[in-house]
PDB file of C-alpha atoms and ligand atoms in Angstrom:
ATOM      1  CA  MET Y 181      89.355  80.729 148.956  1.00 49.00           C
ATOM      2  CA  ASN Y 182      88.924  83.909 150.946  1.00 50.00           C
ATOM      3  CA  ARG Y 183      92.284  85.156 152.108  1.00 52.00           C
ATOM      4  CA  SER Y 184      91.050  88.595 153.151  1.00 50.00           C
ATOM      5  CA  THR Y 185      91.194  87.775 156.925  1.00 62.00           C
ATOM      6  CA  ARG Y 186      94.770  87.242 158.117  1.00 81.00           C
ATOM      7  CA  PHE Y 187      95.633  87.071 161.754  1.00 90.00           C
ATOM      8  CA  HIS Y 188      98.877  87.898 163.347  1.00 92.00           C
ATOM      9  CA  GLU Y 189      98.415  84.980 165.805  1.00 95.00           C
ATOM     10  CA  TYR Y 190      95.907  82.188 165.252  1.00 97.00           C
ATOM     11  CA  VAL Y 191      94.942  78.565 165.946  1.00 97.00           C
ATOM     12  CA  ILE Y 192      93.608  75.791 163.676  1.00 97.00           C
ATOM     13  CA  ALA Y 193      90.505  73.795 164.406  1.00 98.00           C
ATOM     14  CA  VAL Y 194      89.906  70.523 162.772  1.00 97.00           C
ATOM     15  CA  ASP Y 195      86.825  68.334 162.682  1.00 95.00           C
ATOM     16  CA  LEU Y 196      87.753  64.836 161.559  1.00 92.00           C
ATOM     17  CA  GLY Y 197      84.500  62.931 160.772  1.00 86.00           C
ATOM     18  CA  ALA Y 198      83.609  59.557 159.324  1.00 80.00           C
ATOM     19  CA  THR Y 199      83.229  61.020 155.808  1.00 83.00           C
ATOM     20  CA  HIS Y 200      84.810  64.456 155.854  1.00 88.00           C
ATOM     21  CA  CYS Y 201      87.622  66.576 157.218  1.00 92.00           C
ATOM     22  CA  ARG Y 202      86.798  70.176 158.020  1.00 94.00           C
ATOM     23  CA  ALA Y 203      89.373  72.688 159.214  1.00 96.00           C
ATOM     24  CA  ALA Y 204      89.362  76.416 159.887  1.00 97.00           C
ATOM     25  CA  ILE Y 205      91.610  79.168 161.146  1.00 96.00           C
ATOM     26  CA  PHE Y 206      90.515  81.243 164.169  1.00 96.00           C
ATOM     27  CA  SER Y 207      92.083  84.319 165.700  1.00 95.00           C
ATOM     28  CA  MET Y 208      92.999  84.301 169.361  1.00 94.00           C
ATOM     29  CA  SER Y 209      89.840  86.286 169.989  1.00 92.00           C
ATOM     30  CA  GLY Y 210      87.724  83.658 168.227  1.00 90.00           C
ATOM     31  CA  VAL Y 211      87.134  85.284 164.865  1.00 92.00           C
ATOM     32  CA  ALA Y 212      86.779  82.709 162.133  1.00 92.00           C
ATOM     33  CA  GLY Y 213      89.148  83.020 159.152  1.00 92.00           C
ATOM     34  CA  VAL Y 214      89.797  80.754 156.184  1.00 92.00           C
ATOM     35  CA  ARG Y 215      87.966  77.456 156.197  1.00 94.00           C
ATOM     36  CA  LEU Y 216      88.259  74.271 154.104  1.00 95.00           C
ATOM     37  CA  GLU Y 217      86.208  71.076 153.834  1.00 93.00           C
ATOM     38  CA  THR Y 218      87.158  67.920 151.988  1.00 92.00           C
ATOM     39  CA  ARG Y 219      85.560  64.501 151.729  1.00 90.00           C
ATOM     40  CA  LEU Y 220      87.673  61.606 152.866  1.00 86.00           C
ATOM     41  CA  PRO Y 221      88.211  58.861 150.276  1.00 82.00           C
ATOM     42  CA  SER Y 222      85.095  56.738 150.018  1.00 76.00           C
ATOM     43  CA  ASP Y 223      87.014  53.441 150.207  1.00 72.00           C
ATOM     44  CA  ALA Y 224      88.804  53.676 153.595  1.00 63.00           C
ATOM     45  CA  ASP Y 225      92.208  51.878 153.111  1.00 65.00           C
ATOM     46  CA  ALA Y 226      93.683  49.488 155.611  1.00 66.00           C
ATOM     47  CA  ASP Y 227      96.366  51.755 156.998  1.00 72.00           C
ATOM     48  CA  ALA Y 228      94.570  55.123 156.508  1.00 81.00           C
ATOM     49  CA  THR Y 229      97.515  56.406 154.337  1.00 83.00           C
ATOM     50  CA  ALA Y 230      95.141  58.016 151.798  1.00 85.00           C
ATOM     51  CA  ASP Y 231      92.967  59.488 154.613  1.00 87.00           C
ATOM     52  CA  GLN Y 232      95.967  60.955 156.279  1.00 88.00           C
ATOM     53  CA  ALA Y 233      97.265  62.479 153.054  1.00 90.00           C
ATOM     54  CA  VAL Y 234      93.895  64.207 152.644  1.00 90.00           C
ATOM     55  CA  PHE Y 235      93.948  65.305 156.269  1.00 91.00           C
ATOM     56  CA  PHE Y 236      97.408  66.952 155.956  1.00 93.00           C
ATOM     57  CA  ARG Y 237      96.606  68.409 152.539  1.00 93.00           C
ATOM     58  CA  VAL Y 238      93.756  70.263 154.146  1.00 94.00           C
ATOM     59  CA  LEU Y 239      96.066  71.636 156.800  1.00 94.00           C
ATOM     60  CA  ASP Y 240      98.784  72.535 154.258  1.00 94.00           C
ATOM     61  CA  ASP Y 241      96.233  74.324 152.032  1.00 94.00           C
ATOM     62  CA  LEU Y 242      94.946  76.188 155.064  1.00 93.00           C
ATOM     63  CA  LEU Y 243      98.340  77.314 156.037  1.00 93.00           C
ATOM     64  CA  ALA Y 244      99.486  78.141 152.500  1.00 92.00           C
ATOM     65  CA  GLY Y 245      98.696  81.849 152.670  1.00 84.00           C
ATOM     66  CA  GLU Y 246      99.289  82.384 156.368  1.00 90.00           C
ATOM     67  CA  ARG Y 247     102.259  83.618 158.420  1.00 90.00           C
ATOM     68  CA  ARG Y 248     103.482  80.230 159.668  1.00 91.00           C
ATOM     69  CA  ALA Y 249     105.006  81.653 162.853  1.00 93.00           C
ATOM     70  CA  GLY Y 250     101.575  82.949 163.811  1.00 95.00           C
ATOM     71  CA  LEU Y 251     100.208  79.374 164.345  1.00 97.00           C
ATOM     72  CA  LEU Y 252     100.039  78.841 168.101  1.00 97.00           C
ATOM     73  CA  ALA Y 253      98.097  75.588 168.528  1.00 98.00           C
ATOM     74  CA  VAL Y 254      95.776  73.076 166.873  1.00 98.00           C
ATOM     75  CA  GLY Y 255      92.563  71.568 168.227  1.00 97.00           C
ATOM     76  CA  VAL Y 256      91.216  68.351 166.763  1.00 95.00           C
ATOM     77  CA  GLY Y 257      87.815  66.788 167.236  1.00 94.00           C
ATOM     78  CA  SER Y 258      88.082  63.193 165.940  1.00 91.00           C
ATOM     79  CA  PHE Y 259      86.022  60.049 165.785  1.00 86.00           C
ATOM     80  CA  GLY Y 260      87.095  57.856 168.720  1.00 79.00           C
ATOM     81  CA  PRO Y 261      87.349  56.518 171.349  1.00 80.00           C
ATOM     82  CA  LEU Y 262      90.746  57.869 172.150  1.00 85.00           C
ATOM     83  CA  ASP Y 263      93.395  56.501 174.571  1.00 82.00           C
ATOM     84  CA  ARG Y 264      93.879  57.731 178.141  1.00 67.00           C
ATOM     85  CA  GLU Y 265      96.155  60.612 177.245  1.00 70.00           C
ATOM     86  CA  ARG Y 266      93.988  61.379 174.173  1.00 60.00           C
ATOM     87  CA  ALA Y 267      96.991  60.840 171.956  1.00 83.00           C
ATOM     88  CA  THR Y 268      95.857  57.818 169.969  1.00 88.00           C
ATOM     89  CA  ILE Y 269      92.619  56.666 168.197  1.00 88.00           C
ATOM     90  CA  LEU Y 270      91.613  53.428 169.918  1.00 85.00           C
ATOM     91  CA  GLU Y 271      88.750  52.385 167.623  1.00 82.00           C
ATOM     92  CA  ALA Y 272      87.359  53.801 164.372  1.00 81.00           C
ATOM     93  CA  PRO Y 273      84.490  51.560 163.208  1.00 75.00           C
ATOM     94  CA  ASN Y 274      83.849  53.561 160.018  1.00 77.00           C
ATOM     95  CA  ARG Y 275      87.561  54.292 159.307  1.00 84.00           C
ATOM     96  CA  PRO Y 276      89.360  51.137 160.566  1.00 83.00           C
ATOM     97  CA  GLY Y 277      92.728  52.284 159.188  1.00 86.00           C
ATOM     98  CA  TRP Y 278      92.931  54.980 161.888  1.00 88.00           C
ATOM     99  CA  LYS Y 279      92.831  52.391 164.725  1.00 89.00           C
ATOM    100  CA  GLY Y 280      96.029  52.856 166.754  1.00 89.00           C
ATOM    101  CA  VAL Y 281      97.141  56.017 164.923  1.00 90.00           C
ATOM    102  CA  PRO Y 282      98.835  58.465 167.362  1.00 92.00           C
ATOM    103  CA  LEU Y 283      97.082  61.428 165.795  1.00 92.00           C
ATOM    104  CA  ARG Y 284      98.174  64.068 168.337  1.00 94.00           C
ATOM    105  CA  SER Y 285     101.910  63.406 168.086  1.00 93.00           C
ATOM    106  CA  ILE Y 286     101.758  63.129 164.278  1.00 93.00           C
ATOM    107  CA  VAL Y 287     100.150  66.560 164.017  1.00 94.00           C
ATOM    108  CA  GLU Y 288     102.536  68.013 166.680  1.00 95.00           C
ATOM    109  CA  ARG Y 289     105.552  66.685 164.786  1.00 95.00           C
ATOM    110  CA  ARG Y 290     104.314  67.950 161.429  1.00 94.00           C
ATOM    111  CA  LEU Y 291     103.307  71.473 162.594  1.00 95.00           C
ATOM    112  CA  GLY Y 292     105.573  71.997 165.608  1.00 96.00           C
ATOM    113  CA  VAL Y 293     102.806  73.405 167.894  1.00 97.00           C
ATOM    114  CA  PRO Y 294     100.830  71.855 170.769  1.00 96.00           C
ATOM    115  CA  VAL Y 295      97.739  69.866 169.752  1.00 96.00           C
ATOM    116  CA  ALA Y 296      94.563  69.197 171.745  1.00 94.00           C
ATOM    117  CA  LEU Y 297      92.776  65.937 170.629  1.00 93.00           C
ATOM    118  CA  GLU Y 298      89.339  65.019 171.841  1.00 91.00           C
ATOM    119  CA  ASN Y 299      86.357  62.830 170.845  1.00 89.00           C
ATOM    120  CA  ASP Y 300      84.257  64.649 168.160  1.00 90.00           C
ATOM    121  CA  ALA Y 301      80.973  64.492 170.148  1.00 91.00           C
ATOM    122  CA  ASN Y 302      82.700  65.847 173.262  1.00 93.00           C
ATOM    123  CA  VAL Y 303      84.249  68.670 171.234  1.00 95.00           C
ATOM    124  CA  ALA Y 304      80.890  69.616 169.645  1.00 95.00           C
ATOM    125  CA  THR Y 305      79.303  69.765 173.126  1.00 97.00           C
ATOM    126  CA  PHE Y 306      82.201  71.965 174.301  1.00 97.00           C
ATOM    127  CA  GLY Y 307      81.543  74.248 171.350  1.00 97.00           C
ATOM    128  CA  GLU Y 308      77.884  74.598 172.268  1.00 98.00           C
ATOM    129  CA  TYR Y 309      78.860  75.090 175.949  1.00 98.00           C
ATOM    130  CA  ARG Y 310      81.282  77.942 175.235  1.00 97.00           C
ATOM    131  CA  LEU Y 311      79.654  79.601 172.225  1.00 96.00           C
ATOM    132  CA  GLY Y 312      76.291  78.148 171.439  1.00 97.00           C
ATOM    133  CA  ALA Y 313      73.074  77.123 173.165  1.00 98.00           C
ATOM    134  CA  GLY Y 314      74.943  76.213 176.343  1.00 97.00           C
ATOM    135  CA  ARG Y 315      76.424  79.707 176.866  1.00 97.00           C
ATOM    136  CA  GLY Y 316      76.018  80.810 180.473  1.00 96.00           C
ATOM    137  CA  ALA Y 317      75.144  77.340 181.788  1.00 97.00           C
ATOM    138  CA  HIS Y 318      77.535  75.745 184.290  1.00 97.00           C
ATOM    139  CA  SER Y 319      76.748  72.192 183.140  1.00 98.00           C
ATOM    140  CA  LEU Y 320      75.542  70.913 179.828  1.00 98.00           C
ATOM    141  CA  VAL Y 321      74.583  67.587 178.319  1.00 98.00           C
ATOM    142  CA  GLY Y 322      74.899  67.531 174.489  1.00 98.00           C
ATOM    143  CA  LEU Y 323      73.131  65.091 172.208  1.00 97.00           C
ATOM    144  CA  THR Y 324      73.796  64.874 168.454  1.00 94.00           C
ATOM    145  CA  ILE Y 325      71.129  62.837 166.786  1.00 96.00           C
ATOM    146  CA  GLY Y 326      71.852  61.848 163.142  1.00 92.00           C
ATOM    147  CA  THR Y 327      72.871  58.565 161.524  1.00 89.00           C
ATOM    148  CA  GLY Y 328      73.993  57.584 165.071  1.00 91.00           C
ATOM    149  CA  ILE Y 329      73.680  59.340 168.395  1.00 95.00           C
ATOM    150  CA  GLY Y 330      76.671  61.137 169.875  1.00 93.00           C
ATOM    151  CA  GLY Y 331      76.922  62.725 173.376  1.00 95.00           C
ATOM    152  CA  GLY Y 332      79.024  64.941 175.505  1.00 96.00           C
ATOM    153  CA  TYR Y 333      79.030  66.381 178.998  1.00 98.00           C
ATOM    154  CA  VAL Y 334      80.725  69.539 180.143  1.00 98.00           C
ATOM    155  CA  ALA Y 335      80.601  70.925 183.669  1.00 98.00           C
ATOM    156  CA  ASN Y 336      82.509  73.953 185.104  1.00 97.00           C
ATOM    157  CA  ASP Y 337      84.432  74.305 181.857  1.00 96.00           C
ATOM    158  CA  GLU Y 338      85.703  70.692 181.849  1.00 96.00           C
ATOM    159  CA  ILE Y 339      84.780  67.996 179.313  1.00 95.00           C
ATOM    160  CA  LEU Y 340      84.063  64.710 181.089  1.00 95.00           C
ATOM    161  CA  THR Y 341      86.426  62.415 179.166  1.00 88.00           C
ATOM    162  CA  GLY Y 342      86.388  59.276 181.312  1.00 86.00           C
ATOM    163  CA  SER Y 343      89.435  56.977 181.640  1.00 79.00           C
ATOM    164  CA  SER Y 344      89.548  56.158 177.867  1.00 72.00           C
ATOM    165  CA  GLY Y 345      88.143  59.479 176.421  1.00 73.00           C
ATOM    166  CA  SER Y 346      84.906  57.609 175.706  1.00 78.00           C
ATOM    167  CA  ALA Y 347      82.645  58.900 178.511  1.00 90.00           C
ATOM    168  CA  ALA Y 348      79.281  60.322 177.578  1.00 94.00           C
ATOM    169  CA  GLU Y 349      78.499  57.778 174.820  1.00 93.00           C
ATOM    170  CA  PHE Y 350      74.857  58.505 175.441  1.00 97.00           C
ATOM    171  CA  GLY Y 351      73.756  56.772 172.207  1.00 96.00           C
ATOM    172  CA  HIS Y 352      74.845  53.532 173.755  1.00 95.00           C
ATOM    173  CA  MET Y 353      72.954  53.654 177.020  1.00 97.00           C
ATOM    174  CA  TYR Y 354      70.457  50.933 177.539  1.00 97.00           C
ATOM    175  CA  VAL Y 355      66.867  52.042 177.093  1.00 96.00           C
ATOM    176  CA  GLY Y 356      64.966  48.731 176.887  1.00 90.00           C
ATOM    177  CA  GLY Y 357      63.133  47.722 173.761  1.00 88.00           C
ATOM    178  CA  GLU Y 358      62.765  44.547 171.720  1.00 91.00           C
ATOM    179  CA  GLY Y 359      66.257  43.144 172.005  1.00 95.00           C
ATOM    180  CA  VAL Y 360      67.714  44.883 168.917  1.00 96.00           C
ATOM    181  CA  ARG Y 361      71.450  44.500 168.458  1.00 96.00           C
ATOM    182  CA  CYS Y 362      73.282  47.845 168.265  1.00 94.00           C
ATOM    183  CA  ARG Y 363      76.275  48.348 165.942  1.00 89.00           C
ATOM    184  CA  CYS Y 364      78.385  48.513 169.090  1.00 89.00           C
ATOM    185  CA  GLY Y 365      77.562  44.928 169.837  1.00 93.00           C
ATOM    186  CA  ALA Y 366      75.300  45.556 172.823  1.00 96.00           C
ATOM    187  CA  VAL Y 367      71.539  45.100 172.873  1.00 97.00           C
ATOM    188  CA  ASP Y 368      68.850  47.797 173.077  1.00 97.00           C
ATOM    189  CA  CYS Y 369      71.058  50.888 173.038  1.00 97.00           C
ATOM    190  CA  LEU Y 370      69.254  54.221 172.502  1.00 98.00           C
ATOM    191  CA  GLU Y 371      70.968  54.515 169.085  1.00 97.00           C
ATOM    192  CA  ALA Y 372      69.494  51.243 167.833  1.00 97.00           C
ATOM    193  CA  TYR Y 373      65.987  52.928 168.039  1.00 98.00           C
ATOM    194  CA  ALA Y 374      66.206  56.679 168.039  1.00 98.00           C
ATOM    195  CA  SER Y 375      68.850  57.447 165.422  1.00 97.00           C
ATOM    196  CA  ALA Y 376      68.177  57.870 161.682  1.00 96.00           C
ATOM    197  CA  GLU Y 377      69.344  54.239 161.155  1.00 95.00           C
ATOM    198  CA  GLY Y 378      67.339  53.008 164.118  1.00 96.00           C
ATOM    199  CA  ILE Y 379      64.131  54.679 162.893  1.00 97.00           C
ATOM    200  CA  LYS Y 380      64.687  53.253 159.399  1.00 96.00           C
ATOM    201  CA  ARG Y 381      65.152  49.829 160.741  1.00 95.00           C
ATOM    202  CA  TRP Y 382      62.116  50.119 163.065  1.00 96.00           C
ATOM    203  CA  TYR Y 383      59.871  51.501 160.286  1.00 96.00           C
ATOM    204  CA  ARG Y 384      60.871  48.699 157.807  1.00 95.00           C
ATOM    205  CA  ALA Y 385      59.900  46.076 160.381  1.00 92.00           C
ATOM    206  CA  GLN Y 386      56.290  47.367 160.383  1.00 88.00           C
ATOM    207  CA  GLU Y 387      53.686  45.751 158.284  1.00 83.00           C
ATOM    208  CA  GLY Y 388      53.068  47.468 154.888  1.00 81.00           C
ATOM    209  CA  ALA Y 389      56.185  49.637 155.222  1.00 83.00           C
ATOM    210  CA  SER Y 390      57.859  50.641 151.941  1.00 80.00           C
ATOM    211  CA  ARG Y 391      61.508  49.322 152.055  1.00 77.00           C
ATOM    212  CA  ASP Y 392      63.429  52.147 150.414  1.00 86.00           C
ATOM    213  CA  LEU Y 393      62.396  55.226 152.416  1.00 93.00           C
ATOM    214  CA  SER Y 394      65.098  57.396 153.935  1.00 94.00           C
ATOM    215  CA  CYS Y 395      64.687  58.624 157.480  1.00 96.00           C
ATOM    216  CA  HIS Y 396      63.664  61.971 156.084  1.00 96.00           C
ATOM    217  CA  GLY Y 397      61.107  60.241 153.868  1.00 96.00           C
ATOM    218  CA  ILE Y 398      59.643  58.426 156.898  1.00 97.00           C
ATOM    219  CA  PHE Y 399      59.150  61.845 158.682  1.00 97.00           C
ATOM    220  CA  HIS Y 400      57.666  63.238 155.440  1.00 97.00           C
ATOM    221  CA  ILE Y 401      54.980  60.458 155.105  1.00 96.00           C
ATOM    222  CA  ALA Y 402      54.305  60.652 158.922  1.00 96.00           C
ATOM    223  CA  ARG Y 403      53.422  64.331 158.408  1.00 97.00           C
ATOM    224  CA  GLU Y 404      51.038  63.183 155.683  1.00 96.00           C
ATOM    225  CA  GLY Y 405      49.326  60.817 158.104  1.00 95.00           C
ATOM    226  CA  ASP Y 406      51.091  57.438 157.438  1.00 95.00           C
ATOM    227  CA  ARG Y 407      50.298  55.306 160.414  1.00 94.00           C
ATOM    228  CA  ALA Y 408      53.310  52.973 160.384  1.00 95.00           C
ATOM    229  CA  ALA Y 409      55.639  55.981 160.046  1.00 96.00           C
ATOM    230  CA  SER Y 410      53.870  57.913 162.805  1.00 96.00           C
ATOM    231  CA  GLU Y 411      53.958  54.944 165.189  1.00 96.00           C
ATOM    232  CA  THR Y 412      57.664  54.361 164.542  1.00 97.00           C
ATOM    233  CA  ILE Y 413      58.509  58.024 165.232  1.00 98.00           C
ATOM    234  CA  ALA Y 414      56.399  58.088 168.387  1.00 98.00           C
ATOM    235  CA  GLY Y 415      58.042  54.916 169.602  1.00 97.00           C
ATOM    236  CA  ALA Y 416      61.553  56.334 168.961  1.00 98.00           C
ATOM    237  CA  ALA Y 417      60.661  59.557 170.646  1.00 98.00           C
ATOM    238  CA  ARG Y 418      59.391  57.682 173.693  1.00 98.00           C
ATOM    239  CA  LEU Y 419      62.685  55.850 174.094  1.00 98.00           C
ATOM    240  CA  LEU Y 420      64.641  59.063 173.396  1.00 98.00           C
ATOM    241  CA  GLY Y 421      62.561  60.798 176.140  1.00 98.00           C
ATOM    242  CA  ARG Y 422      63.373  58.013 178.612  1.00 97.00           C
ATOM    243  CA  GLY Y 423      67.045  58.279 177.726  1.00 98.00           C
ATOM    244  CA  ILE Y 424      66.956  62.020 178.329  1.00 98.00           C
ATOM    245  CA  ALA Y 425      65.209  61.486 181.616  1.00 98.00           C
ATOM    246  CA  SER Y 426      68.065  59.132 182.675  1.00 98.00           C
ATOM    247  CA  LEU Y 427      70.654  61.743 181.678  1.00 98.00           C
ATOM    248  CA  GLN Y 428      68.841  64.418 183.700  1.00 98.00           C
ATOM    249  CA  LYS Y 429      68.746  62.124 186.750  1.00 98.00           C
ATOM    250  CA  ILE Y 430      72.391  61.031 186.443  1.00 97.00           C
ATOM    251  CA  PHE Y 431      73.999  64.388 185.662  1.00 97.00           C
ATOM    252  CA  ASP Y 432      71.374  66.930 186.778  1.00 97.00           C
ATOM    253  CA  PRO Y 433      72.632  69.325 184.084  1.00 98.00           C
ATOM    254  CA  GLU Y 434      71.479  72.912 183.882  1.00 98.00           C
ATOM    255  CA  ARG Y 435      70.728  72.409 180.197  1.00 98.00           C
ATOM    256  CA  ILE Y 436      70.444  69.724 177.579  1.00 98.00           C
ATOM    257  CA  VAL Y 437      71.222  70.754 173.995  1.00 98.00           C
ATOM    258  CA  ILE Y 438      70.092  68.594 171.015  1.00 98.00           C
ATOM    259  CA  GLY Y 439      71.616  68.924 167.567  1.00 96.00           C
ATOM    260  CA  GLY Y 440      72.194  66.768 164.519  1.00 93.00           C
ATOM    261  CA  GLY Y 441      69.988  66.195 161.489  1.00 93.00           C
ATOM    262  CA  LEU Y 442      67.045  64.731 163.380  1.00 96.00           C
ATOM    263  CA  SER Y 443      66.834  67.859 165.689  1.00 96.00           C
ATOM    264  CA  ARG Y 444      65.284  69.569 162.608  1.00 96.00           C
ATOM    265  CA  GLU Y 445      62.195  67.354 163.193  1.00 97.00           C
ATOM    266  CA  TRP Y 446      61.758  69.112 166.477  1.00 98.00           C
ATOM    267  CA  ASP Y 447      57.936  69.249 166.533  1.00 98.00           C
ATOM    268  CA  LEU Y 448      57.363  65.631 165.486  1.00 98.00           C
ATOM    269  CA  PHE Y 449      60.320  63.944 167.258  1.00 98.00           C
ATOM    270  CA  ILE Y 450      62.032  66.107 169.967  1.00 98.00           C
ATOM    271  CA  GLU Y 451      58.839  67.633 171.458  1.00 98.00           C
ATOM    272  CA  PRO Y 452      57.216  64.284 172.272  1.00 98.00           C
ATOM    273  CA  ALA Y 453      60.540  63.116 173.635  1.00 98.00           C
ATOM    274  CA  VAL Y 454      60.730  66.188 175.946  1.00 98.00           C
ATOM    275  CA  ARG Y 455      57.218  65.369 177.230  1.00 98.00           C
ATOM    276  CA  GLU Y 456      58.192  61.723 177.863  1.00 98.00           C
ATOM    277  CA  ALA Y 457      61.351  62.966 179.661  1.00 98.00           C
ATOM    278  CA  ALA Y 458      59.326  65.357 181.850  1.00 98.00           C
ATOM    279  CA  GLU Y 459      57.112  62.444 182.893  1.00 97.00           C
ATOM    280  CA  ASN Y 460      60.204  60.400 183.962  1.00 97.00           C
ATOM    281  CA  VAL Y 461      62.465  62.839 185.775  1.00 98.00           C
ATOM    282  CA  PHE Y 462      62.350  63.498 189.520  1.00 97.00           C
ATOM    283  CA  ALA Y 463      59.394  65.670 190.419  1.00 96.00           C
ATOM    284  CA  PHE Y 464      61.689  68.581 191.500  1.00 95.00           C
ATOM    285  CA  GLN Y 465      63.444  68.498 188.092  1.00 95.00           C
ATOM    286  CA  LYS Y 466      60.291  68.773 186.038  1.00 93.00           C
ATOM    287  CA  GLU Y 467      60.047  72.553 186.190  1.00 91.00           C
ATOM    288  CA  ARG Y 468      63.681  73.196 185.593  1.00 91.00           C
ATOM    289  CA  LEU Y 469      64.125  70.792 182.659  1.00 95.00           C
ATOM    290  CA  GLN Y 470      65.733  72.940 179.930  1.00 97.00           C
ATOM    291  CA  ILE Y 471      66.061  71.205 176.530  1.00 98.00           C
ATOM    292  CA  LEU Y 472      67.221  73.496 173.709  1.00 98.00           C
ATOM    293  CA  PRO Y 473      68.031  73.053 170.074  1.00 98.00           C
ATOM    294  CA  ALA Y 474      71.794  73.290 169.332  1.00 97.00           C
ATOM    295  CA  ALA Y 475      72.801  76.774 168.052  1.00 97.00           C
ATOM    296  CA  LEU Y 476      75.960  76.100 166.081  1.00 96.00           C
ATOM    297  CA  GLY Y 477      74.794  73.305 163.750  1.00 91.00           C
ATOM    298  CA  PRO Y 478      77.619  71.414 161.998  1.00 88.00           C
ATOM    299  CA  ASP Y 479      80.036  74.167 163.095  1.00 92.00           C
ATOM    300  CA  ALA Y 480      79.885  73.126 166.752  1.00 95.00           C
ATOM    301  CA  GLY Y 481      82.865  70.753 166.279  1.00 95.00           C
ATOM    302  CA  LEU Y 482      85.023  73.440 164.742  1.00 97.00           C
ATOM    303  CA  ALA Y 483      84.037  75.950 167.372  1.00 97.00           C
ATOM    304  CA  GLY Y 484      84.813  73.519 170.197  1.00 97.00           C
ATOM    305  CA  ALA Y 485      88.164  72.481 168.645  1.00 98.00           C
ATOM    306  CA  ALA Y 486      89.175  76.118 168.316  1.00 98.00           C
ATOM    307  CA  GLU Y 487      88.306  76.727 171.988  1.00 98.00           C
ATOM    308  CA  LEU Y 488      90.395  73.782 173.015  1.00 97.00           C
ATOM    309  CA  ALA Y 489      93.333  75.076 170.969  1.00 98.00           C
ATOM    310  CA  ARG Y 490      92.987  78.558 172.458  1.00 97.00           C
ATOM    311  CA  ASP Y 491      92.917  77.044 175.949  1.00 97.00           C
ATOM    312  CA  LEU Y 492      96.250  75.279 175.207  1.00 96.00           C
ATOM    313  CA  VAL Y 493      97.759  78.618 174.336  1.00 96.00           C
ATOM    314  CA  ARG Y 494      96.299  80.412 177.338  1.00 93.00           C
ATOM    315  CA  LYS Y 495      97.535  77.713 179.718  1.00 86.00           C
ATOM    316  CA  ARG Y 496     101.119  77.982 178.480  1.00 80.00           C
TER     317      ARG Y 496
HETATM  318 ZN1   ZN B 182      75.339  50.583 171.193  1.00 80.34          ZN
END
């Protein structure tokens, strides 16, 4: 562990995901210090005791070599949705033991500093807004396309949280389709078609498709000319583009930033989606449609959480 950077005053940023817990120290001017990452136990237990033990061990290890009095605040981006005051995790489909856990007050009690808690996709969008591809824009829609599809919306420095902290769930907007049931229970959500899982399901339903290809494998054979794979990806891109057009018409953001594993397939997947979006926005929006790749990669969540923590300190 690199302990060469010690700050007199600092915040901790935490990114609590479905499979991992990342945490890092940041100075009050935003310089990154020590950073740790641990996988959460693969068998999520009923009351999340083992998960929480891992979570706090990461924080303890991070603090071990630091001046404890220098810790000013903690920012946490967590799976959600979260309750109205952002104090409690309302639902955690992949980590059911966290349901109902008052994460903010637990961390506040343990560390004795103020804690900001927000939904992970919102926090990642906030990171891109402040420090990444959204820098300089007044309003930003963020999309993270991987196993699922996460979203966030920031305007005039404020995250749109909604009444339950679950606003901007863009992966679960209705896009039409063939009546596919999404994991959220609704039918024909964007995520059911244009996420890695959605693309795999769609491809496997095609005639002659090989059953065991990963999403990455499907893109690979599409690049080699496989027709079923190419048609699947084109179909997913079309629905993604229509979803993006809806977001542009609803929010009229200055910029849309797309990250996540599938954004690496920019030419084959995102570019056709952008063309589809341009065909479906208002005529006056066509020219100013700005869709950019995310700049911070998997660090967007940590960057956003650190910004939230620093804001807590500044507002005191
Ligand atoms: Zn859904």
